[in-house]
C-alpha positions as a LaTeX table, in Angstrom:
\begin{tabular}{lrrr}
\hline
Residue & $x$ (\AA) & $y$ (\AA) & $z$ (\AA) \\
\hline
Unk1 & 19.24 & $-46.88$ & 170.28 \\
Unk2 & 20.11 & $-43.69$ & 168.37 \\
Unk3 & 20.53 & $-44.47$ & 164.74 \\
Unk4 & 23.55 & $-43.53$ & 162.35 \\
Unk5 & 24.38 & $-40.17$ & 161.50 \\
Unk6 & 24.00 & $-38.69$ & 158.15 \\
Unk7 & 24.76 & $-35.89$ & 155.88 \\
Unk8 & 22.67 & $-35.03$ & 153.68 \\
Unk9 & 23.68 & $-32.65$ & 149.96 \\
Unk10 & 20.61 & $-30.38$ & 149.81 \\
Unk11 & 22.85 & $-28.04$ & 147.05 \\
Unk12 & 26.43 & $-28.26$ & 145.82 \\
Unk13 & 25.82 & $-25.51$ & 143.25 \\
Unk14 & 27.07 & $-21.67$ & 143.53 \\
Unk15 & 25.36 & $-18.53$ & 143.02 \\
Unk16 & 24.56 & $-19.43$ & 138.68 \\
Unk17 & 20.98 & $-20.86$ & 138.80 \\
Unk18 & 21.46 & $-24.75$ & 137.79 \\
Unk19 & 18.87 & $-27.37$ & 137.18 \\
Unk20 & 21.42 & $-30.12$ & 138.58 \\
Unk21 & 22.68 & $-28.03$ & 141.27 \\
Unk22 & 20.74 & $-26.33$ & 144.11 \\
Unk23 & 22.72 & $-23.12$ & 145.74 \\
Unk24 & 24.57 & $-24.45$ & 149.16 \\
Unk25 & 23.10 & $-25.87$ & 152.01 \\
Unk26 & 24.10 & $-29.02$ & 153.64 \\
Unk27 & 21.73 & $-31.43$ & 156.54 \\
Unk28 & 23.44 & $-33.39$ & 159.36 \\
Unk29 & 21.05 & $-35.42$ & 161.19 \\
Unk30 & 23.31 & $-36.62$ & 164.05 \\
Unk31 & 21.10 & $-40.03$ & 165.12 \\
Unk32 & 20.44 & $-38.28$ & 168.63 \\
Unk33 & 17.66 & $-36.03$ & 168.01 \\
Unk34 & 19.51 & $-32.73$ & 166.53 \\
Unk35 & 19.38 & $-31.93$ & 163.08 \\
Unk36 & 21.15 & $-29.20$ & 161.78 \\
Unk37 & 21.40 & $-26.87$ & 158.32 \\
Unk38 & 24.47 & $-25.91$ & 157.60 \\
Unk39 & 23.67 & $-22.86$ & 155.15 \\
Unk40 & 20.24 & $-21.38$ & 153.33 \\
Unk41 & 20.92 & $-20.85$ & 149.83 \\
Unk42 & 17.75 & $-19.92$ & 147.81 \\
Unk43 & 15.42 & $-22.74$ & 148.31 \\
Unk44 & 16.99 & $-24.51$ & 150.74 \\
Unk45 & 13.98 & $-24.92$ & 153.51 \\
Unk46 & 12.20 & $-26.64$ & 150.49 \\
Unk47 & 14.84 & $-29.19$ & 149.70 \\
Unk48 & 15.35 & $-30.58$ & 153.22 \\
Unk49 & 11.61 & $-31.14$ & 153.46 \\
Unk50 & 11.39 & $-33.15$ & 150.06 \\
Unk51 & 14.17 & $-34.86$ & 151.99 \\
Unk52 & 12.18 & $-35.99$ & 154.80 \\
Unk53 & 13.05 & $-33.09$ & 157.34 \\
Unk54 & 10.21 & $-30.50$ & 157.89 \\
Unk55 & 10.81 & $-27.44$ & 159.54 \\
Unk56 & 9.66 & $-28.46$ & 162.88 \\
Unk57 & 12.57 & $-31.05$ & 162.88 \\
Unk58 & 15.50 & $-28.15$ & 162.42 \\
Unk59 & 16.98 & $-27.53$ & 165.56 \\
Unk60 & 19.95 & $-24.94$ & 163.91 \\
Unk61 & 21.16 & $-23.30$ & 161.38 \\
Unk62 & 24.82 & $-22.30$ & 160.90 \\
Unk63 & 25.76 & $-19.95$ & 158.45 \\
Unk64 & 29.11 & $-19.62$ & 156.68 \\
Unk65 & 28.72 & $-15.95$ & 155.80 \\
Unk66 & 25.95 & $-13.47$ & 153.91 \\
Unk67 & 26.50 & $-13.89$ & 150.00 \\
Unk68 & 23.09 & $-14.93$ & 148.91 \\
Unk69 & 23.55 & $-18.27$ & 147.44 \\
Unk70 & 24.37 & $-19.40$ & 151.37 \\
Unk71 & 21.93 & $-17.45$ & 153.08 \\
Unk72 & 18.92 & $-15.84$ & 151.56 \\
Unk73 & 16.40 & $-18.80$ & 152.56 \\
Unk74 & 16.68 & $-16.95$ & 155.53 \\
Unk75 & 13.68 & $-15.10$ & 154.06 \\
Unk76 & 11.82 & $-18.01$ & 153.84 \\
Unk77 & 12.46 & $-18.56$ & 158.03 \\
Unk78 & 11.63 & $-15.80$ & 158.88 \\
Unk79 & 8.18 & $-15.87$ & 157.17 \\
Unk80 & 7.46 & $-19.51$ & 157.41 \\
Unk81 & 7.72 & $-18.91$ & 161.68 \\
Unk82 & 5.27 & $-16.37$ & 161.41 \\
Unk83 & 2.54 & $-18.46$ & 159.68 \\
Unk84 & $-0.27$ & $-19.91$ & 162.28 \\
Unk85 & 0.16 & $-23.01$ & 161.28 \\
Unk86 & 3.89 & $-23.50$ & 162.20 \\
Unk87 & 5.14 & $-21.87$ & 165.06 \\
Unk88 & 3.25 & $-24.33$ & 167.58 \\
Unk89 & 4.76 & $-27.32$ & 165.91 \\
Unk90 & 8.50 & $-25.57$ & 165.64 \\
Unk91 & 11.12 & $-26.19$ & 168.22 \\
Unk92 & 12.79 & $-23.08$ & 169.05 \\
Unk93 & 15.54 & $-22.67$ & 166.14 \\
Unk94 & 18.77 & $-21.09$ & 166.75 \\
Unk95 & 20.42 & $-19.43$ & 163.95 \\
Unk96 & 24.24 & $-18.78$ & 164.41 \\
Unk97 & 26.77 & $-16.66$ & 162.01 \\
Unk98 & 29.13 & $-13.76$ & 162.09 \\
Unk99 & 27.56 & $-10.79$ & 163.64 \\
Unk100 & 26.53 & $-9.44$ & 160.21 \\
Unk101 & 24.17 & $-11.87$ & 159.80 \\
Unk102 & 21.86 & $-10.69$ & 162.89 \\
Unk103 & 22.18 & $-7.49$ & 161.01 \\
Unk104 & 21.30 & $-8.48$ & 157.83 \\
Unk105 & 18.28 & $-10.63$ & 159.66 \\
Unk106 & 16.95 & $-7.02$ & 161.41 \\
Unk107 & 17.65 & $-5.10$ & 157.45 \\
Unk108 & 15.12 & $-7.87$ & 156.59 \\
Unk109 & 12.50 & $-7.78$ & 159.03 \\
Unk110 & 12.83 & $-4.25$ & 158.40 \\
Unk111 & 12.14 & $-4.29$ & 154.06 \\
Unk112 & 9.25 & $-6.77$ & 155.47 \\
Unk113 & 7.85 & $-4.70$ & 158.62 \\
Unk114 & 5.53 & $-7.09$ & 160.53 \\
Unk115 & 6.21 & $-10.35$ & 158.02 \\
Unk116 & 8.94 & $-11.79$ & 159.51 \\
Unk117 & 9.61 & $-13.32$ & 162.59 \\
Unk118 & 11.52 & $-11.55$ & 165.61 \\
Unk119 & 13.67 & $-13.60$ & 167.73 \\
Unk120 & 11.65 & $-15.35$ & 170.55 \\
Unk121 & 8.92 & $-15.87$ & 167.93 \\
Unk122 & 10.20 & $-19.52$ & 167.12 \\
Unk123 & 13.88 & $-18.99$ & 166.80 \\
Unk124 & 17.25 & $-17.24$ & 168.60 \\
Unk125 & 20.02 & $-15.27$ & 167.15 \\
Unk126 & 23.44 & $-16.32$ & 168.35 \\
Unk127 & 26.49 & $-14.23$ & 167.11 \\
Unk128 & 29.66 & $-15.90$ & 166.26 \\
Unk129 & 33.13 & $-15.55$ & 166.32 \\
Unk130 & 36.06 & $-17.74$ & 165.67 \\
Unk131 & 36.52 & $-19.96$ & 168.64 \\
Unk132 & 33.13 & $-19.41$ & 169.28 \\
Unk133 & 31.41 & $-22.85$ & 170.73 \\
Unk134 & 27.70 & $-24.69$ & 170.54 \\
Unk135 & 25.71 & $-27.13$ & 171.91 \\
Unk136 & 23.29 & $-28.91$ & 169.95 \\
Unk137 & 21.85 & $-31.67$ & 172.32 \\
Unk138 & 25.43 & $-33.93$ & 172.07 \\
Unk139 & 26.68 & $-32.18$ & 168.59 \\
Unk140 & 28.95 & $-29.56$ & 169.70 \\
Unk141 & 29.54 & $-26.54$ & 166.92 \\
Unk142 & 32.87 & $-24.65$ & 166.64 \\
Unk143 & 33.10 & $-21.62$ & 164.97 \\
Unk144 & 36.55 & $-21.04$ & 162.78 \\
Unk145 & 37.97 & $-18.11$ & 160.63 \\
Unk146 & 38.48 & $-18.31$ & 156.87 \\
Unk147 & 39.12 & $-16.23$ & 154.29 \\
Unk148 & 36.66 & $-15.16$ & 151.72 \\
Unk149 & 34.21 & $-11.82$ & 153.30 \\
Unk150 & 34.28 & $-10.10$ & 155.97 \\
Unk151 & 31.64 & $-12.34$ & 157.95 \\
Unk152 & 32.62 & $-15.77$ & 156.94 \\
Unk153 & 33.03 & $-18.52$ & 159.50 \\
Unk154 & 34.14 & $-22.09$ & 158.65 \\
Unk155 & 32.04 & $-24.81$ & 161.35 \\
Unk156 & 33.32 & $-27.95$ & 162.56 \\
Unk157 & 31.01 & $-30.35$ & 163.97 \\
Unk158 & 31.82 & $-33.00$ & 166.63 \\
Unk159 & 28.98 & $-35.27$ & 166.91 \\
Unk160 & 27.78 & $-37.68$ & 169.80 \\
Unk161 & 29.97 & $-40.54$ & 168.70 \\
Unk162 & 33.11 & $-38.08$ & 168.36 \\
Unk163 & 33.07 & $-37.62$ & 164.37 \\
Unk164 & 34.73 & $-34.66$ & 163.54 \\
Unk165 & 33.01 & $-33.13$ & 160.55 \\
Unk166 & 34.21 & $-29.65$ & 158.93 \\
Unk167 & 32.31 & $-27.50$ & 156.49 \\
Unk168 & 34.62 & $-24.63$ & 154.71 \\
Unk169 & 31.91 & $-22.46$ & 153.22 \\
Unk170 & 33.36 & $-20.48$ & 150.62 \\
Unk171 & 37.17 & $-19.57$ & 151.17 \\
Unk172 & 40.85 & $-19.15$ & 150.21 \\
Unk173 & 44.23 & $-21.18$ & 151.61 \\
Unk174 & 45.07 & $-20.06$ & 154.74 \\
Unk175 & 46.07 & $-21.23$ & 158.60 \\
Unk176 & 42.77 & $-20.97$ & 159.90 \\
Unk177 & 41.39 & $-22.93$ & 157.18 \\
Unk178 & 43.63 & $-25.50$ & 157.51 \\
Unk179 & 42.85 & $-25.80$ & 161.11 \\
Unk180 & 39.59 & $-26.17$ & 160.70 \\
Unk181 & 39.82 & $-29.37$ & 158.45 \\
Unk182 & 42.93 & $-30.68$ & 160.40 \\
Unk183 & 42.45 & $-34.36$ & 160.73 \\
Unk184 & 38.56 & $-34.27$ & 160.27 \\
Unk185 & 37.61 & $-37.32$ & 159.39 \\
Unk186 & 35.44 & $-35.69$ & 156.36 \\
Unk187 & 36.44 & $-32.03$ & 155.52 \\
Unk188 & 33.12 & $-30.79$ & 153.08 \\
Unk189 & 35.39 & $-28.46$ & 151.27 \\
Unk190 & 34.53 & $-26.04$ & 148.29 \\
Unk191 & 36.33 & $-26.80$ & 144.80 \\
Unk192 & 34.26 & $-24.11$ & 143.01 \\
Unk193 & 36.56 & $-22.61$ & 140.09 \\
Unk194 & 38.00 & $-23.87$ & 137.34 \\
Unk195 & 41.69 & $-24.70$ & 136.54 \\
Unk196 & 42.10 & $-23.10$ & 133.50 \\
Unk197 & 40.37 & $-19.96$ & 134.93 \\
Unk198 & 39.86 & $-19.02$ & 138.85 \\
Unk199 & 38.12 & $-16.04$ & 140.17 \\
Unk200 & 36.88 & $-14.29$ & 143.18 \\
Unk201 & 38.59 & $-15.42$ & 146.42 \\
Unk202 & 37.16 & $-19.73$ & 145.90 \\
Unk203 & 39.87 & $-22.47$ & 145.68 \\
Unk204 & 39.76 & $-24.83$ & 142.53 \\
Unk205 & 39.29 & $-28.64$ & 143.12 \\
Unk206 & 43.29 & $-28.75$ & 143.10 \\
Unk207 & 44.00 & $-26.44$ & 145.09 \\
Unk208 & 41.02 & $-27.73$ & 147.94 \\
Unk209 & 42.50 & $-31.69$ & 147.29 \\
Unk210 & 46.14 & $-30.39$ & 148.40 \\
Unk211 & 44.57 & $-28.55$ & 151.21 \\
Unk212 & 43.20 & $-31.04$ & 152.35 \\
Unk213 & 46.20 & $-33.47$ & 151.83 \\
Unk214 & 48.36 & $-31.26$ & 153.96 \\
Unk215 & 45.89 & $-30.44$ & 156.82 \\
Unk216 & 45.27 & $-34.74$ & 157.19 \\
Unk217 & 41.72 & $-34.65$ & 156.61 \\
Unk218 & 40.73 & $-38.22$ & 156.69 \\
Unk219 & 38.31 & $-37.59$ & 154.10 \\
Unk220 & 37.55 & $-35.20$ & 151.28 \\
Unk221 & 33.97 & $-34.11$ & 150.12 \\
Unk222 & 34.63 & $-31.36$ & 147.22 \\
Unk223 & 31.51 & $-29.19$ & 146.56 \\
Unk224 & 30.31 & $-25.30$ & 145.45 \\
Unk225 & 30.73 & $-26.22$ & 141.74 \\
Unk226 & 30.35 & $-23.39$ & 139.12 \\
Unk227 & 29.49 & $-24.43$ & 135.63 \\
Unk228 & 32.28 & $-24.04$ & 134.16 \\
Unk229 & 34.18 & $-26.32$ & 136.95 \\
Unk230 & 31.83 & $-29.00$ & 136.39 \\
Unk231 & 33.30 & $-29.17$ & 132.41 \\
Unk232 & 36.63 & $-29.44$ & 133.62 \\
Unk233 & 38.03 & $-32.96$ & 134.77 \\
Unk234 & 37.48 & $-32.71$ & 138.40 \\
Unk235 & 38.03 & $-36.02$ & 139.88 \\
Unk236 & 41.55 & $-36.46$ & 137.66 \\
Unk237 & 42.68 & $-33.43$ & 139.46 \\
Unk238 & 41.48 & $-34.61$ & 142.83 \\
Unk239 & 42.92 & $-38.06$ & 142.48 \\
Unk240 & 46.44 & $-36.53$ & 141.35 \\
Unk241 & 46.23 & $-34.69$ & 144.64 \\
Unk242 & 44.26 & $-36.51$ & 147.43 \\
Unk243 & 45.29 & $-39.94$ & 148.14 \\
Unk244 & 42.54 & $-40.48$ & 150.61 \\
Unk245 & 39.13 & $-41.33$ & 150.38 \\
Unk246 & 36.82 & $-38.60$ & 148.52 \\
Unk247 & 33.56 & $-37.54$ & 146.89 \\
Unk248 & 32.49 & $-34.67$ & 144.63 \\
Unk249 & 29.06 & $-33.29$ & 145.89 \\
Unk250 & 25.76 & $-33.79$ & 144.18 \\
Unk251 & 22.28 & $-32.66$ & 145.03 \\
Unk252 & 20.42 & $-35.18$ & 147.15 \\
Unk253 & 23.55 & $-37.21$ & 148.08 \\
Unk254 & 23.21 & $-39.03$ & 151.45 \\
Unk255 & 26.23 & $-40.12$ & 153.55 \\
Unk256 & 26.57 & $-42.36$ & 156.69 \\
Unk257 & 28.79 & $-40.25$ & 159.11 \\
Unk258 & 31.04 & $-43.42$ & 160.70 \\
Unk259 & 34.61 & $-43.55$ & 160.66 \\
Unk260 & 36.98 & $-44.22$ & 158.46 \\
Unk261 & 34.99 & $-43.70$ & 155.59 \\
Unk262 & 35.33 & $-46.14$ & 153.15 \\
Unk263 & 36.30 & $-44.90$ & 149.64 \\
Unk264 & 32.59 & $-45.55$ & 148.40 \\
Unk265 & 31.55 & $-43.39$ & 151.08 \\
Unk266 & 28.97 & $-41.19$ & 148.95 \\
Unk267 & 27.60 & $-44.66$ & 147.43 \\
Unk268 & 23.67 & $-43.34$ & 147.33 \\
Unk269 & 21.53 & $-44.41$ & 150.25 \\
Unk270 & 18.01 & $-45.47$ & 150.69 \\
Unk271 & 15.63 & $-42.77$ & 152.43 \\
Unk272 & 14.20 & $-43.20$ & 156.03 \\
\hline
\end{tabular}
């Protein structure tokens, strides 16, 4: 019997180095077999092995785009599947993004000539697009366009008992954003600005609740806090905004995928 799928918060933080708040990745262990990363921010490899996942249990990685806080663990990979002791024990990985991140992966095996691993030795590059479509045992992974950089990619997962799970990375209002979280029944959305004070192309928690609201996400899972964000009254805004059930993001937060979420739905769970 497969058991219940889970997300798991490896880092709800941004780019600003956080005791609290690791940069952003996010695990989904589906309960068939397939476990996937859904971004490598700085440390990232680390934090889903303290959770219980070594590397030889990764079967993907999905990347939202190539700012650093979502994808420079991909240094760690690439080195880590080139040690003698791994790549024996490793399933053959497939990393998937925008096409800049194959070419930032060969810039890197270039600044490291011979340290890090090509692809065949423990892993596969697969370039995405929006519309763009993967298998993952019974997960299925569908690539969508937002705006934010030039190689971002919003991913929706369905998983083998038809949850819909969507993961924004960073990004801006938008049709194709709201598509992606239309009717998901949780929509892992970044609230990373502050009211009183946005910047760069992020949304603030406001702004991501009434997304969300008007797209019919079932449920609401704000993360990609800055500091300054987290000082501000987050959940009031939220609450004002988003009548359904939602969480705000913290490192090491563990979630039972079933649907409908119940309102306690990030209530902390015991480990495996």
């Amino acid at each position: 019997m497969a058991s219940p799928a889970r997300l798991i918060v490896l880092g709800s933080g941004s780019a600003v180095p956080r005791a609290e708040r690791g940069t952003s990745c996010y695990l989904v262990d589906d309960g068939a077999g397939d476990v996937l990363l859904v971004d490598l921010g700085p440390g990232a490899l680390q934090r889903a092995a303290s959770a219980g996942y070594p590397l030889e249990r990764i079967s993907g990685v999905l990347l939202t785009h190539v700012h650093p806080d979502h994808c420079a663990d991909l240094v760690h990979l690439l080195f880590a599947l080139r040690s003698p002791s791994v790549p024996q024990r490793v399933p053959s990985l497939r990393v998937v993004g925008h096409p800049e991140v194959a070419l930032l992966m060969s810039r890197l095996r270039n600044a490291w000539r011979g340290w890090l691993a090509s692809p065949g030795e423990g892993h596969r590059v697969h370039v995405a697009g929006p519309g763009a479509s993967f298998e993952f045992g019974s997960t299925r992974a569908r690539a969508f366009d937002v705006e934010h950089h030039s190689s971002s990619l919003g991913w929706r997962l369905t998983l083998p008992d038809g949850f819909e799970l969507a993961f924004s990375g960073d990004a801006i209002e938008g049709a194709q954003l709201a598509d992606l979280g239309a009717h998901a029944d949780l929509f892992v959305l970044e609230g990373a600005v502050p009211e009183a004070r946005p910047f760069g192309r992020h949304l603030t928690p406001r702004r991501a609740a009434r997304l969300a609201r008007d797209c019919a996400a079932r449920a609401l899972l704000l993360t990609h806090f800055y500091p300054e964000t987290d000082r501000e009254d987050v959940a009031a805004a939220v609450s004002d905004t988003f009548s359904a059930a939602w969480a705000l993001a913290a490192d090491g937060q563990q979630i039972s995928l079933r649907a409908p979420l119940p309102r306690d739905f990030a209530a902390p769970l015991s480990p495996r």
